[in-house]
Coordinates of C-alpha atoms in Angstrom, one line a residue:
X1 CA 0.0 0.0 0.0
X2 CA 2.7 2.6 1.0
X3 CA 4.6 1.6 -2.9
X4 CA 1.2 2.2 -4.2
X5 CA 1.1 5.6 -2.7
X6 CA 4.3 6.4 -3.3
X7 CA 4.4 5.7 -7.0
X8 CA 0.5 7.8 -6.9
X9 CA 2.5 10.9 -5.3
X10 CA 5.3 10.3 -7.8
X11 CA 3.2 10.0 -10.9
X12 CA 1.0 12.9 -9.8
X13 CA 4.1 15.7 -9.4
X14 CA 5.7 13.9 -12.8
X15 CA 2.2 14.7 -14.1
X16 CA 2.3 18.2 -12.7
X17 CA 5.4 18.8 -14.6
X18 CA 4.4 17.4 -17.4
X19 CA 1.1 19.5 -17.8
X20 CA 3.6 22.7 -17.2
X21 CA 5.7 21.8 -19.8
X22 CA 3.1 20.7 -22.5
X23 CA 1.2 24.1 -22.1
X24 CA 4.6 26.2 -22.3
X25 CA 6.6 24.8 -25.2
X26 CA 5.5 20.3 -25.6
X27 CA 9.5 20.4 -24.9
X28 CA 10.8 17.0 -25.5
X29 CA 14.2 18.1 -24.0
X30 CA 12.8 19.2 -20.8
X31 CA 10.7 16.2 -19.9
X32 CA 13.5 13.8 -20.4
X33 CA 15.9 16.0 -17.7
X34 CA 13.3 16.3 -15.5
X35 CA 11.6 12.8 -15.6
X36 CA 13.5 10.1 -13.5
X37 CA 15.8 7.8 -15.7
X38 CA 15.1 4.0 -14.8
X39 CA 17.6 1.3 -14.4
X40 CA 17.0 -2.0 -16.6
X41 CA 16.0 -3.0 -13.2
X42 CA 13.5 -1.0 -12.3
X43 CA 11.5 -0.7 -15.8
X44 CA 12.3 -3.8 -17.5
X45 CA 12.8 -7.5 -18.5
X46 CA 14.1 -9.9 -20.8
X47 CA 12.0 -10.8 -23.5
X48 CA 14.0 -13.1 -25.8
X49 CA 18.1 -13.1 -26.7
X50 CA 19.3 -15.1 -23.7
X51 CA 22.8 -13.6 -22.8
X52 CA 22.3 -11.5 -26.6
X53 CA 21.5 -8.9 -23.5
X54 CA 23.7 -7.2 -21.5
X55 CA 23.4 -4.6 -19.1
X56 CA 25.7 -2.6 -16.9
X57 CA 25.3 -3.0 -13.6
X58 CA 28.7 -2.2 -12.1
X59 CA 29.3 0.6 -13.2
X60 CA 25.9 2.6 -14.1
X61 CA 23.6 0.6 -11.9
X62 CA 22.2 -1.3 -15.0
X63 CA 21.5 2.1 -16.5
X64 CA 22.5 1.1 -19.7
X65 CA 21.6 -1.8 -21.9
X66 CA 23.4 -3.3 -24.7
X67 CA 20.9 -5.7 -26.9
X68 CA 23.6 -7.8 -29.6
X69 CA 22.4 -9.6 -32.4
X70 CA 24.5 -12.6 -34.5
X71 CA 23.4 -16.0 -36.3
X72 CA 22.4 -17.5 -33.4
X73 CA 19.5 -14.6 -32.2
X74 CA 18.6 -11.5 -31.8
X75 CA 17.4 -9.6 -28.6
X76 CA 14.7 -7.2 -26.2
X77 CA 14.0 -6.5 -24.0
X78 CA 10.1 -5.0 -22.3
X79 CA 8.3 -3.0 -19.7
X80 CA 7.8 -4.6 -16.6
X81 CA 3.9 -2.2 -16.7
X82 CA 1.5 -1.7 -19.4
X83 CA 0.9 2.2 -19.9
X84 CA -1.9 4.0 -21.3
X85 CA -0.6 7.5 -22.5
X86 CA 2.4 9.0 -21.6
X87 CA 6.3 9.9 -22.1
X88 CA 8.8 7.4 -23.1
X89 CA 12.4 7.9 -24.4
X90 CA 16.0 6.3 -24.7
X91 CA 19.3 7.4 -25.8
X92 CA 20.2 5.2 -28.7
X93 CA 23.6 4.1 -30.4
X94 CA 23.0 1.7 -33.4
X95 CA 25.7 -0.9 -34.3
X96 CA 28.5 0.5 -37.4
X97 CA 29.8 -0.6 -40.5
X98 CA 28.0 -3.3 -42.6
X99 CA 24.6 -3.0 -41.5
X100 CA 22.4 -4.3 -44.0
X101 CA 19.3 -6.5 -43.1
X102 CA 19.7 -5.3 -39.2
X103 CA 17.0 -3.8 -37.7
X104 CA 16.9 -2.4 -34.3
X105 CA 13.0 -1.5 -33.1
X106 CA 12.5 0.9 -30.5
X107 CA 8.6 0.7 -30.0
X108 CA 4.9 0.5 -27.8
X109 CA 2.5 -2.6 -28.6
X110 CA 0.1 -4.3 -27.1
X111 CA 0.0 -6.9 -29.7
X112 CA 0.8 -9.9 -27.1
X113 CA -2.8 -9.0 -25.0
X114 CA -4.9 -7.7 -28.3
X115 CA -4.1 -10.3 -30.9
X116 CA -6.7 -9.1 -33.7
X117 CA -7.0 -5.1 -32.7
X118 CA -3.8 -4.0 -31.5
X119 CA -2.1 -0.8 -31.5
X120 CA 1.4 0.3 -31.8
X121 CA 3.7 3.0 -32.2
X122 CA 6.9 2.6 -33.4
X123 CA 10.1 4.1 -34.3
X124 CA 12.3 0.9 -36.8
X125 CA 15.9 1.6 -37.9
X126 CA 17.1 0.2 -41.0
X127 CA 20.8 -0.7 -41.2
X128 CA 22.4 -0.5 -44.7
X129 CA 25.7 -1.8 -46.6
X130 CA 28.8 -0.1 -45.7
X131 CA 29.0 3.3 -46.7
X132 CA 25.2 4.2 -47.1
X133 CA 23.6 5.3 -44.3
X134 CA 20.8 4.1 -41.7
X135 CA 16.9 4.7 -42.0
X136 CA 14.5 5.5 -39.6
X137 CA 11.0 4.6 -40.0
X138 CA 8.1 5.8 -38.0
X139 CA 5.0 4.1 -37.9
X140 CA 1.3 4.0 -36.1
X141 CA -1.6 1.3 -35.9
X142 CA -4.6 1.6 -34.2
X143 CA -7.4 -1.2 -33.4
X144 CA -6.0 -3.8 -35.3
X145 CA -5.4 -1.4 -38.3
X146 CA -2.4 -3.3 -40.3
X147 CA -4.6 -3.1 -43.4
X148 CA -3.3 0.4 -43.4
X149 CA 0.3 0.9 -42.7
X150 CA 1.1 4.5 -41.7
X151 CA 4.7 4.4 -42.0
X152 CA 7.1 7.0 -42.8
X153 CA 11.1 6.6 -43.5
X154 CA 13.5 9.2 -43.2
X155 CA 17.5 10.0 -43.3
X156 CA 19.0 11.6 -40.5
X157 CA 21.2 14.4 -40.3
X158 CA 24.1 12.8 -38.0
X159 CA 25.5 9.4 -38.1
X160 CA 23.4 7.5 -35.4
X161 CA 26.3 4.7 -35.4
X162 CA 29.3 7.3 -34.1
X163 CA 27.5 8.6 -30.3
X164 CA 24.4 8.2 -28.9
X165 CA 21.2 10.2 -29.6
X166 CA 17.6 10.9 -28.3
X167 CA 14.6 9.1 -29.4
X168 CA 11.3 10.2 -27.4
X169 CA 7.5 8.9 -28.0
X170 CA 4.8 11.6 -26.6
X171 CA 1.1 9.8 -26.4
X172 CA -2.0 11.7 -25.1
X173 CA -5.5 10.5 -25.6
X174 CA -5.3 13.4 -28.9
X175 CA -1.7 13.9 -30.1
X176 CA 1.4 11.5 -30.7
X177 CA 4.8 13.3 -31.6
X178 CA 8.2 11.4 -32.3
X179 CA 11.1 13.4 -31.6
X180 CA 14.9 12.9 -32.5
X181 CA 17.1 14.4 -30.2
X182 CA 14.2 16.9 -29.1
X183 CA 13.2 17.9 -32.7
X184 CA 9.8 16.9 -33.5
X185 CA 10.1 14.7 -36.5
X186 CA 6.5 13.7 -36.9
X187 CA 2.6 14.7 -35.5
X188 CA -0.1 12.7 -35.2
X189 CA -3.6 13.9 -34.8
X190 CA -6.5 12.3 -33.5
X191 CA -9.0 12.8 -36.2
X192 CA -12.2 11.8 -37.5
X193 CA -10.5 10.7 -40.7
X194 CA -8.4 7.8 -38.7
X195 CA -12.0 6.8 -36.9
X196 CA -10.9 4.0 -34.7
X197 CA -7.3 3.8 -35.7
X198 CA -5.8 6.3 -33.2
X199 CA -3.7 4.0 -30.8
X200 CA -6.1 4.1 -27.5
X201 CA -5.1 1.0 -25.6
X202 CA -2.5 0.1 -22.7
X203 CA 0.8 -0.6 -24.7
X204 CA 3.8 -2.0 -23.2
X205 CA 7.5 -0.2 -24.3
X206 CA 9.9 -3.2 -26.2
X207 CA 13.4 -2.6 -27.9
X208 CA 14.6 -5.3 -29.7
X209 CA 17.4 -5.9 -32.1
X210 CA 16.4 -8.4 -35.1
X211 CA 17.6 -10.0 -38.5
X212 CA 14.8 -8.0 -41.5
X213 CA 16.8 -9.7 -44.1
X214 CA 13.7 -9.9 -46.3
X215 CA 12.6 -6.2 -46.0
X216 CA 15.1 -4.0 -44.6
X217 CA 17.3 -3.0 -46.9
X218 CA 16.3 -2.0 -50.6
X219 CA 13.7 -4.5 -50.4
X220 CA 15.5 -7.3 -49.1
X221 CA 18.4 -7.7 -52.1
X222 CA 20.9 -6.7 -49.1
X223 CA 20.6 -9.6 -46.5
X224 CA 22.8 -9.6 -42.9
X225 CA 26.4 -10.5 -42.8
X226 CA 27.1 -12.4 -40.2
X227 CA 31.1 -12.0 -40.5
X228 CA 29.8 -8.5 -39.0
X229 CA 28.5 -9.6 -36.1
X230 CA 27.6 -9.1 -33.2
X231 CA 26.1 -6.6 -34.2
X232 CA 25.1 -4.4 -31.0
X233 CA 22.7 -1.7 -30.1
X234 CA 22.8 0.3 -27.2
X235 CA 20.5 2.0 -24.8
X236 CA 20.8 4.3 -22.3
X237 CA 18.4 7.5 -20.4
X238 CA 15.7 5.2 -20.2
X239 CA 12.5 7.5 -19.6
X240 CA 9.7 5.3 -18.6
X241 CA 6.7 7.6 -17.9
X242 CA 3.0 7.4 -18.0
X243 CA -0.3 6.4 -16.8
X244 CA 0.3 2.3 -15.4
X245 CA -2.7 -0.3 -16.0
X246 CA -2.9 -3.1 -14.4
X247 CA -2.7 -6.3 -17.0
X248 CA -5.2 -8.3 -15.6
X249 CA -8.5 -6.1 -15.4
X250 CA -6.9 -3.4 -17.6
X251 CA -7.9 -0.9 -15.2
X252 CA -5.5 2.0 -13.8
X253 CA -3.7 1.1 -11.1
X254 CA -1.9 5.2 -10.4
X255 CA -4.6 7.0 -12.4
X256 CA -8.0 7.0 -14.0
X257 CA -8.1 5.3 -17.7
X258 CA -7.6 8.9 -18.6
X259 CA -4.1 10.7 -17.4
X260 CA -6.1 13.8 -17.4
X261 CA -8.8 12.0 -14.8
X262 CA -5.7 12.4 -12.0
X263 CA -6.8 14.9 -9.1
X264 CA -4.7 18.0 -9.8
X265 CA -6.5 20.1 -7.4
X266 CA -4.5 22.8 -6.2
X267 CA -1.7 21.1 -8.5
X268 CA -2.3 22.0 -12.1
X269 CA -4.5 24.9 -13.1
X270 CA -7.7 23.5 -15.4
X271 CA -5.5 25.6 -18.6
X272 CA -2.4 23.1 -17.6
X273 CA -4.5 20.1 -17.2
X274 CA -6.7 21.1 -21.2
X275 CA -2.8 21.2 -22.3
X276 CA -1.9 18.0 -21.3
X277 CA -5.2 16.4 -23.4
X278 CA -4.6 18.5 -26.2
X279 CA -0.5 19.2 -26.4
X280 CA 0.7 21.9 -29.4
X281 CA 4.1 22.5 -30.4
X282 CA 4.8 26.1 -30.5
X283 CA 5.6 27.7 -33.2
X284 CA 9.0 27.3 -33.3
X285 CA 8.9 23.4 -33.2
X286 CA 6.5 23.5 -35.8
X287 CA 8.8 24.9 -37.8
X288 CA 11.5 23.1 -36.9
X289 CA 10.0 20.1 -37.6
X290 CA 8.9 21.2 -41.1
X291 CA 12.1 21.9 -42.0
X292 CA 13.4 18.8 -41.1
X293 CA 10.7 16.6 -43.3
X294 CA 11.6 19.0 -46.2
X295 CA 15.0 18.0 -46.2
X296 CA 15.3 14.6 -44.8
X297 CA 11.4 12.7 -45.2
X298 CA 12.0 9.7 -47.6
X299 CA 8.3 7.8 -48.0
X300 CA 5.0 9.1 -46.3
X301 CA 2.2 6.5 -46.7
X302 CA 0.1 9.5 -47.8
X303 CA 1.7 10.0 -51.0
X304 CA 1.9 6.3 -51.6
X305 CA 0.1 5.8 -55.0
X306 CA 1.1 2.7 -55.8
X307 CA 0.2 1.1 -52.9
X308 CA -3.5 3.0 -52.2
X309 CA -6.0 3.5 -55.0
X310 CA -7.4 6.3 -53.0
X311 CA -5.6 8.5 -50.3
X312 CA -6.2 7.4 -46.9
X313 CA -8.9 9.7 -45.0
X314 CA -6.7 11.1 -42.5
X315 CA -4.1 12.4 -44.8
X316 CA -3.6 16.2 -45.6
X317 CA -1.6 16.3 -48.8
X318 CA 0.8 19.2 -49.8
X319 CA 2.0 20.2 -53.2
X320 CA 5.1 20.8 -51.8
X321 CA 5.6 17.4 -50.5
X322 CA 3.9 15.5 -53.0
X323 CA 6.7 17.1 -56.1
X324 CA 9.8 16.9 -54.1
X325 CA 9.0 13.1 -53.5
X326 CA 8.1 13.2 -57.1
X327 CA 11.1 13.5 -58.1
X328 CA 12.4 11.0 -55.9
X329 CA 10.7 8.0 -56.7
X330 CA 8.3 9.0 -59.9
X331 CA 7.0 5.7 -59.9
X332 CA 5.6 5.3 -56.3
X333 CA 4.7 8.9 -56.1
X334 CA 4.0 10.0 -59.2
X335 CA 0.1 9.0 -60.5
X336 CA -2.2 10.7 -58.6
X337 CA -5.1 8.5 -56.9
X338 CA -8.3 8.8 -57.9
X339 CA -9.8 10.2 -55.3
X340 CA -9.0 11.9 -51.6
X341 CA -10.9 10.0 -49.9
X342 CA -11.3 6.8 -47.9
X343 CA -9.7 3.7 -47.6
X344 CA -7.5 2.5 -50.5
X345 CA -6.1 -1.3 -51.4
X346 CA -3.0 -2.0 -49.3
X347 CA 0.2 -4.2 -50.4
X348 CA -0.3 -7.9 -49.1
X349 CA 3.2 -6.6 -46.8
X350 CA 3.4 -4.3 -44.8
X351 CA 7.1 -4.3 -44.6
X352 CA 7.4 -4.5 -48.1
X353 CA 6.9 -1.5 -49.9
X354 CA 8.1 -0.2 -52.8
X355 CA 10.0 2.8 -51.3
X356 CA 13.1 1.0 -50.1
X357 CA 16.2 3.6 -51.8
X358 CA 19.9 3.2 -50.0

């Protein structure tokens, strides 16, 4: 009773700060220095890879989690709590050199509990042959929603191989927003174009490391090297914050099935606790992030005409977008679909699509 109370009082000031934050600036940088950092301990557990994981407990306290992958297995490792909205981050170094076919997942799901209408949210990095550089893929499902695939693949402006970088998940009940290294990257908006798709179940937080020989690398025609390995990602910062639900009943055990049911009274003002349901990046951010997908945004599902007859509802398209990747890949972006709306015919993989450039 007194860890339960503990962890309420806990989850309620985090929340606090949270609320603040969200209303001033939705700063990914200052949640993740003021939210606690977890040991592997404390957050986690094995999921698969035998000794393929490794942590550091002499000298960081376990801190800091190294996930290896070679012929025998890969690795991951999950959240020892299911959350239901919340903040959730790691500092990441992918492995180096000849990379092809690896792919290290950093991701929520809840597809173990809701086998035929789970959600996830996920952030996938493709490795590539030497000299080329790694992917990172974004995507979202909601309600069992793999019939559309929402992914988007970028390039990054640092070598994510050399020093490790930031990689942060933001999930209300309206907004999700991927950041690298505290730039927003990507913003997803409840709408009534996604209906039921919008991720709105407890998830639990994995990171795996895994062999994507098929799919990963230009399609699959660059498979894993074994002569490589081990290959080895590692994880450190571990931010591992939000609303806990118990597995069993899939009720809340430290707040309602809403964060933004917590009593804030005389915590948060009503503005601080609107903020928190419906986060905004400033300005700024918003332009920050539009530069970024101007320069570095690869594939966007949205744009996808070889793989939807018809633009999914949700999607906003811009000119802009739609010529630049154009001229990228005139063949999967280049017929317009036939109309804006609904639901279009999706490729029997959703791995596998065409967009797959080194």
């Amino acid at each position: 009773m007194y860890r339960k109370n503990r962890m309420k009082k806990e989850f309620i000031f985090s929340l606090f700060l949270i609320c603040i934050v969200v209303s001033v600036a939705s700063s990914s940088s200052i949640l993740r220095k003021n939210l606690p950092v977890l040991s592997f301990y404390e957050g986690y557990n094995h999921l698969f890879g035998d000794d393929n994981l490794v942590t550091n407990s002499k000298d960081d306290d376990g801190k800091t989690v190294n996930l290896l992958l070679n012929k025998r297995t890969g690795s991951g490792f999950v959240s020892q709590d299911l959350y239901l909205h919340g903040f959730f981050s790691a500092s990441i170094k992918l492995p180096a050199d000849y990379t092809a076919g690896v792919v290290v997942a950093f991701y929520m799901s809840n597809g173990d509990i809701f086998e035929r209408n789970h959600d996830e949210l996920d952030f996938e990095f493709l490795g590539n042959i030497r000299g080329k550089d790694w992917k990172i893929q974004t995507n979202v499902y909601g309600n069992g929603s793999t019939n559309i695939g929402r992914e988007e693949r970028y390039g990054l402006w640092f070598d994510p191989s050399q020093d490790f970088h930031h990689y942060s998940i933001l999930w209300t009940q309206s907004h999700i927003i991927f950041y690298v290294d505290d730039i927003a990257i990507r913003e997803v908006e409840r709408s009534e174009g996604m209906g039921g798709d919008f991720p709105s179940k407890p998830m639990s937080l994995y990171a795996t490391i895994w062999d994507g020989s098929t799919w990963a690398t230009n399609g699959g025609k660059y498979k894993v090297n074994y002569r490589y390995a081990p290959y080895v990602a590692e994880f450190s910062d571990m931010v591992l914050h939000g609303c806990t639900v118990d597995p069993i009943e899939l009720s809340s055990l430290n707040c309602d099935m809403s964060t933004n049911n917590v009593d804030l009274e005389g915590v948060t003002s009503s503005s601080d606790e609107r903020s928190f349901k419906h986060p905004t990046l400033s300005s700024d951010q918003r332009v920050e992030m539009m530069k970024f997908r101007e320069k570095h945004l690869m594939y966007s599902y949205c744009y996808d005409h070889t793989r939807y007859a018809s633009t999914p509802a949700e999607c906003v398209l811009d000119s802009r977008v739609a010529k630049r990747l154009r001229q990228f890949d005139p063949v999967t972006f280049g017929k317009p679909p036939t109309s804006h709306r609904g639901k279009g015919r999706h490729h029997p993989n959703r791995r596998a699509y065409s967009v797959v450039t080194i």
